[in-house]
Short mmCIF file of C-alpha atoms in Angstrom, two decimals:
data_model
loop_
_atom_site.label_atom_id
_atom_site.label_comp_id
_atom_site.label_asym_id
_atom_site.label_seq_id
_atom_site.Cartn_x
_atom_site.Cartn_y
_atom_site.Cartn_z
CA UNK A 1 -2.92 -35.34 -2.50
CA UNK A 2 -1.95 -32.05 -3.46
CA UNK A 3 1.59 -30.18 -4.39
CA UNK A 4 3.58 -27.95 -2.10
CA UNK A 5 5.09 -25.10 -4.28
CA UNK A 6 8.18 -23.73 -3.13
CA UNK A 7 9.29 -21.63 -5.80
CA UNK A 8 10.00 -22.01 -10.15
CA UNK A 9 13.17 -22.45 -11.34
CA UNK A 10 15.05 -21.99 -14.19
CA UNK A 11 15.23 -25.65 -15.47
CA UNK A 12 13.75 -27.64 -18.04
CA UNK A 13 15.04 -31.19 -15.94
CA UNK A 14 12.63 -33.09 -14.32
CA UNK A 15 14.16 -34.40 -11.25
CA UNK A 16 13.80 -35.56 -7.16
CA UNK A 17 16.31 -33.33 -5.10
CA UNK A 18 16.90 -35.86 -2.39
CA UNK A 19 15.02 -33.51 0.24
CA UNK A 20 12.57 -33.75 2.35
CA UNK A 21 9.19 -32.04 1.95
CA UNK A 22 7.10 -29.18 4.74
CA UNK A 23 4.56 -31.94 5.48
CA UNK A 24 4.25 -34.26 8.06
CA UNK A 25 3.77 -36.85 5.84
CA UNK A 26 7.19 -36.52 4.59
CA UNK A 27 7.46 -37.38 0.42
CA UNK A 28 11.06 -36.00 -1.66
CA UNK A 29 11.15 -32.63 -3.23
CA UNK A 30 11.29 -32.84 -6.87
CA UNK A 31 10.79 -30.65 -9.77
CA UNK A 32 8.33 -30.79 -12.30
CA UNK A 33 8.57 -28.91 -15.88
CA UNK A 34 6.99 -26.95 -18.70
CA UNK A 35 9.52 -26.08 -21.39
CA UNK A 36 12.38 -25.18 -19.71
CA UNK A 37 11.16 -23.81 -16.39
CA UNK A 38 9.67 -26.02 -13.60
CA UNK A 39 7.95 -25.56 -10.29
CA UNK A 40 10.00 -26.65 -7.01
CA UNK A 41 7.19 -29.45 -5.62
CA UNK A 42 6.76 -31.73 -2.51
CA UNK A 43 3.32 -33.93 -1.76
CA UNK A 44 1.86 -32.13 0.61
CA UNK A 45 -2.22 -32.63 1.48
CA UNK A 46 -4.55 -29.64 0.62
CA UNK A 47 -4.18 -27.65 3.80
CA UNK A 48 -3.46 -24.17 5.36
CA UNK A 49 0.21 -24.18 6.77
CA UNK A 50 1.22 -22.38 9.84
CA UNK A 51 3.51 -19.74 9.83
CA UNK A 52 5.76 -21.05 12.22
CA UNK A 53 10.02 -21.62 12.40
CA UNK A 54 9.51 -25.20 11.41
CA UNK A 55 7.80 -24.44 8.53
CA UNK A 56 9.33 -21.42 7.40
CA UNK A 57 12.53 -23.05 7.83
CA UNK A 58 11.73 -25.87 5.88
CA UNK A 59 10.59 -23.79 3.06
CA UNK A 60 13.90 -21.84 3.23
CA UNK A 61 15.87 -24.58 3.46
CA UNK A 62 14.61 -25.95 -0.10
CA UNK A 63 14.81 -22.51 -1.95
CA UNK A 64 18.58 -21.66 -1.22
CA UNK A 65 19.57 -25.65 -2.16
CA UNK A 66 17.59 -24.78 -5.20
CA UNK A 67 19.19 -21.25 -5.59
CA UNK A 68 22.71 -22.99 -5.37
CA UNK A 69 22.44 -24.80 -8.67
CA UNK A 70 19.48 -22.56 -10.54
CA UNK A 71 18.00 -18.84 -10.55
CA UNK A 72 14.26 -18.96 -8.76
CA UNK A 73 11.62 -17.60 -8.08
CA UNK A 74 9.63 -17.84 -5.03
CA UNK A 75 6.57 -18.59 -4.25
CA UNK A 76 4.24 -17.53 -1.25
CA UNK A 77 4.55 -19.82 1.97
CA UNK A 78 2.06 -22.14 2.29
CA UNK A 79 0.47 -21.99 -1.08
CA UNK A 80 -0.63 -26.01 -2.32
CA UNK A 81 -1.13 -26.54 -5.81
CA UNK A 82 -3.74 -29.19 -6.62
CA UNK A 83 -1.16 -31.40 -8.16
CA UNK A 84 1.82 -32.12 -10.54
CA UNK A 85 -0.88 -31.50 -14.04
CA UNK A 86 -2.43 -28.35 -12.52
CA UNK A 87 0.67 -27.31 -12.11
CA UNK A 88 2.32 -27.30 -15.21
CA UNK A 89 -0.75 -25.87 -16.63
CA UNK A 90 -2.23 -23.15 -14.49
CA UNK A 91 1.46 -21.73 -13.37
CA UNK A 92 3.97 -22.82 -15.75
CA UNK A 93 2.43 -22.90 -18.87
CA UNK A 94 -0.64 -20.28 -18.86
CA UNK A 95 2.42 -17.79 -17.03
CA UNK A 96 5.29 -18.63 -18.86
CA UNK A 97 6.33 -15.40 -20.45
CA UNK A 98 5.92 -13.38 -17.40
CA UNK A 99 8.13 -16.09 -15.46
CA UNK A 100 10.31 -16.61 -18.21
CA UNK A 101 10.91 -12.45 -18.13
CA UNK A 102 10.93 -12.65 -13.99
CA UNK A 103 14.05 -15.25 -14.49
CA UNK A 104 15.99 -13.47 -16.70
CA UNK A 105 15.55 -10.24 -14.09
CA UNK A 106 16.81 -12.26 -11.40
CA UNK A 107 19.39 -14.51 -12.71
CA UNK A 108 23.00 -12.92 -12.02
CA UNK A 109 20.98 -11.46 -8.98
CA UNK A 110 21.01 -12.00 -4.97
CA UNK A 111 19.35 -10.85 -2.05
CA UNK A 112 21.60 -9.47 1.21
CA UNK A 113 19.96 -8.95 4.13
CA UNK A 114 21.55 -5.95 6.48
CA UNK A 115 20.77 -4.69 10.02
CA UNK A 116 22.44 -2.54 12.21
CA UNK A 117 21.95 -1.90 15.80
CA UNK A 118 23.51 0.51 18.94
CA UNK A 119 25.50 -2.12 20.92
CA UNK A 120 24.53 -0.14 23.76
CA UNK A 121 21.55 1.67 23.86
CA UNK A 122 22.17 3.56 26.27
CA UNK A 123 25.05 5.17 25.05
CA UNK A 124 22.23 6.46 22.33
CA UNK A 125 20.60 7.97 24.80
CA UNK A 126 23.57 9.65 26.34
CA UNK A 127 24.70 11.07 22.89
CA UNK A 128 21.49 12.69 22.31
CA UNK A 129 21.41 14.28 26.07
CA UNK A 130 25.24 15.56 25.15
CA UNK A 131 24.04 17.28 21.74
CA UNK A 132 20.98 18.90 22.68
CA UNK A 133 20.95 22.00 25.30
CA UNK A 134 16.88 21.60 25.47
CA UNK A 135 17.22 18.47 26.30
CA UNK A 136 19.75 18.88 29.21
CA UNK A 137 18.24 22.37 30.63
CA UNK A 138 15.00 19.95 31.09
CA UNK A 139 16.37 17.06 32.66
CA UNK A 140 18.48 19.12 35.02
CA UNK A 141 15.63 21.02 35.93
CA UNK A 142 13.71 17.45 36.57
CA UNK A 143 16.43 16.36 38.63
CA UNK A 144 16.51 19.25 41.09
CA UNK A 145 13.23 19.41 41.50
CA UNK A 146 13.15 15.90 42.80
CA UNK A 147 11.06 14.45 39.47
CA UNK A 148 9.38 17.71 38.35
CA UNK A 149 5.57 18.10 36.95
CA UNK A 150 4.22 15.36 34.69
CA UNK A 151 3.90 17.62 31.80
CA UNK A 152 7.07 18.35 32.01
CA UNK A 153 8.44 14.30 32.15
CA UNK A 154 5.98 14.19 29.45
CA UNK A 155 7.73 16.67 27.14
CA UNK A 156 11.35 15.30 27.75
CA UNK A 157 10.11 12.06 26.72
CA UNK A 158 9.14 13.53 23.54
CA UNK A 159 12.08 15.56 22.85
CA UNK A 160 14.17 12.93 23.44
CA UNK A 161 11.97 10.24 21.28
CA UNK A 162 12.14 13.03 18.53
CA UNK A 163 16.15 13.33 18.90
CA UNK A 164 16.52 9.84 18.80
CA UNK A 165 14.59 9.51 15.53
CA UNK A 166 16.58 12.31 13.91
CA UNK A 167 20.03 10.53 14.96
CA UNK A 168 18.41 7.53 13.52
CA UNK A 169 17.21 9.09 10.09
CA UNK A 170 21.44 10.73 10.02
CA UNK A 171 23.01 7.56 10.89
CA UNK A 172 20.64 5.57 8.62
CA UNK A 173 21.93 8.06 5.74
CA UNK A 174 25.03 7.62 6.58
CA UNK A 175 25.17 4.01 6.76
CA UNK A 176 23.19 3.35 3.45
CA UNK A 177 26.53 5.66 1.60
CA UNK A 178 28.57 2.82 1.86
CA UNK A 179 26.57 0.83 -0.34
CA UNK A 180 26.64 4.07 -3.04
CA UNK A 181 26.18 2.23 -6.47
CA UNK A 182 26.32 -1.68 -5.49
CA UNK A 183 22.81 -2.48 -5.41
CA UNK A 184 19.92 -2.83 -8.23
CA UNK A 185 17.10 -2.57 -6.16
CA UNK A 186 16.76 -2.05 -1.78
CA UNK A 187 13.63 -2.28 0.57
CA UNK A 188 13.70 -0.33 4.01
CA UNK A 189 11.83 -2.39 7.05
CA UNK A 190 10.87 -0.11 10.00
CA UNK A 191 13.53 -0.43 12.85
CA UNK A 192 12.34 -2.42 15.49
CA UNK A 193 12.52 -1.36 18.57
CA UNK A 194 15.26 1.54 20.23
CA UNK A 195 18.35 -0.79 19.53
CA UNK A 196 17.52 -0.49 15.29
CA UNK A 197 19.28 2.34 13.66
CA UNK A 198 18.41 0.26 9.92
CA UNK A 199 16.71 -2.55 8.27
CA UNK A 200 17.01 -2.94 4.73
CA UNK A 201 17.33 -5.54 2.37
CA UNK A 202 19.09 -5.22 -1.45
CA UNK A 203 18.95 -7.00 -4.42
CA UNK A 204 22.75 -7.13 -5.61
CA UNK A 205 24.29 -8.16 -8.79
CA UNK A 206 25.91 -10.83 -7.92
CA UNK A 207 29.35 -9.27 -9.80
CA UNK A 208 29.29 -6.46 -7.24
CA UNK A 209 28.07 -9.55 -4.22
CA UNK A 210 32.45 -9.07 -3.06
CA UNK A 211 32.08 -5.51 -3.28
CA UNK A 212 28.89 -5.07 -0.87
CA UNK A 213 30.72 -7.55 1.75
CA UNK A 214 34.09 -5.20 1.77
CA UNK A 215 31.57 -1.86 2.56
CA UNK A 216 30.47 -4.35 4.95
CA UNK A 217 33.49 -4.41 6.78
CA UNK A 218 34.43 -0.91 6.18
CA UNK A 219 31.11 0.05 7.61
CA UNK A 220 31.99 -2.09 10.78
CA UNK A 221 35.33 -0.70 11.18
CA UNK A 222 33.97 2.27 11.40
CA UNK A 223 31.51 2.08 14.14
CA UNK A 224 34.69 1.11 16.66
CA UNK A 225 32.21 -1.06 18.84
CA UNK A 226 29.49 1.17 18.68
CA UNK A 227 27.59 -0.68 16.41
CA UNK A 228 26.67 -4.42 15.69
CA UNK A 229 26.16 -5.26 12.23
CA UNK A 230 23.95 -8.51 11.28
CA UNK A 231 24.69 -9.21 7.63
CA UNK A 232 22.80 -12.07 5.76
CA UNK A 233 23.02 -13.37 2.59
CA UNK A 234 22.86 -14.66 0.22
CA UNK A 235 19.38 -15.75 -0.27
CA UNK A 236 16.67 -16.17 -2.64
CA UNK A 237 14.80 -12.78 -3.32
CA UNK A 238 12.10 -12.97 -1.17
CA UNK A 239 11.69 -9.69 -0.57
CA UNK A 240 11.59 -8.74 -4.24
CA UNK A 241 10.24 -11.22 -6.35
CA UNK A 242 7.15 -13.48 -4.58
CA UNK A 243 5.01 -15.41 -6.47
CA UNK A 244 1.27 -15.73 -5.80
CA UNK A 245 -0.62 -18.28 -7.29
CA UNK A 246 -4.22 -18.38 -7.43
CA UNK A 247 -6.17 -21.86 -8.78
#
């Protein structure tokens, strides 16, 4: 039987967390120690998880109860460790000063998670028509003649897929100068699909965590409706900070 790593924390106690485990097989989350850091554990058999909402959910689950009482690291979903002593010696001991140093980065730290979308795409699309002359000339000149040449439906599609990607790159600007000064470190994801206007994730001190939730709001207010803002956090700092462990 093998070890489920979930992340390393910044204890020294040896302790069962009162949680369930990813496997099957069930067997308590506990965490097991070198010095004063220890790896975040479950039983788990030697075996390839899939990356599914059960499972990622269950690894998720036991990093932010961890995160509530400790700073942590985390550690790649699905990797198995080949048990409690290989453990403490391959990752916490033989890496201690690099985890030790990765602690210290991330301890008065958290991650927030932002996206922001057009409530109505549509009304992107009309904006875009309304601000650019090409843009109109060619789609009236579609219209009257009753769907026009494909080359032509061809090259409105363009400059409108252009237009919408500038109006995304302004807004996007825009949107990330409300956060001026009240993050340490911020990832962009590509938008998905035309809804997206931004992705990104930040890691934020967590002295300035009230001050990036009011620019929150502010940046809502000021979309009147337009927008929809999905705000998430805090969590551990997956996005900045994942461990990969290799036996």
């Amino acid at each position: 039987m093998g070890q489920y790593i979930y992340a390393v924390a910044a204890t020294g106690e040896e302790r069962t967390l009162g949680l369930g485990g990813i496997a099957e097989e069930g067997g308590q989350v506990s965490i097991i120690c070198h010095r004063d850091i220890g790896a975040v554990v479950s039983p788990s058999p030697v075996t390839e998880y899939a990356v599914n909402r059960k499972n990622t959910m269950a690894h998720q689950t036991v990093m932010e109860q961890v995160m509530a009482e400790t700073p942590i690291l985390p550690v790649k979903f699905g990797t198995v460790g080949d048990g409690a002593e290989a453990i403490r010696t391959k990752l916490l001991a033989e890496r201690y000063d690099e985890l030790k140093a990765k602690l210290a980065y991330v301890a008065d730290k958290v991650e927030l998670g932002l996206k922001v979308l057009w409530t109505d795409p549509s009304q992107a699309y009309r904006e875009i028509v309304e601000e650019n002359r090409q843009i109109q000339r060619l789609r009236d000149r579609l219209n009257t003649q009753k769907g026009g040449a494909r080359k032509e439906q061809i090259r409105l599609g363009e400059l409108v897929a252009g237009a919408l990607a500038r109006k995304r790159e302004a807004l996007d600007t825009r949107i990330g100068s409300f956060f001026d000064g009240l993050w340490v470190e911020q990832k962009k994801n590509p938008p998905l699909g035309d809804r997206m206007i931004t992705h990104s994730v930040f890691l934020v001190a967590r002295d300035k965590e009230r001050a990036f939730d009011e620019a929150v709001h502010r940046l809502d207010e000021s979309t009147e409706g337009r927008m929809k803002i999905k705000y998430v956090g805090p969590v551990p700092p997956n996005h900045f900070i994942e461990l990969v462990v290799r036996w």
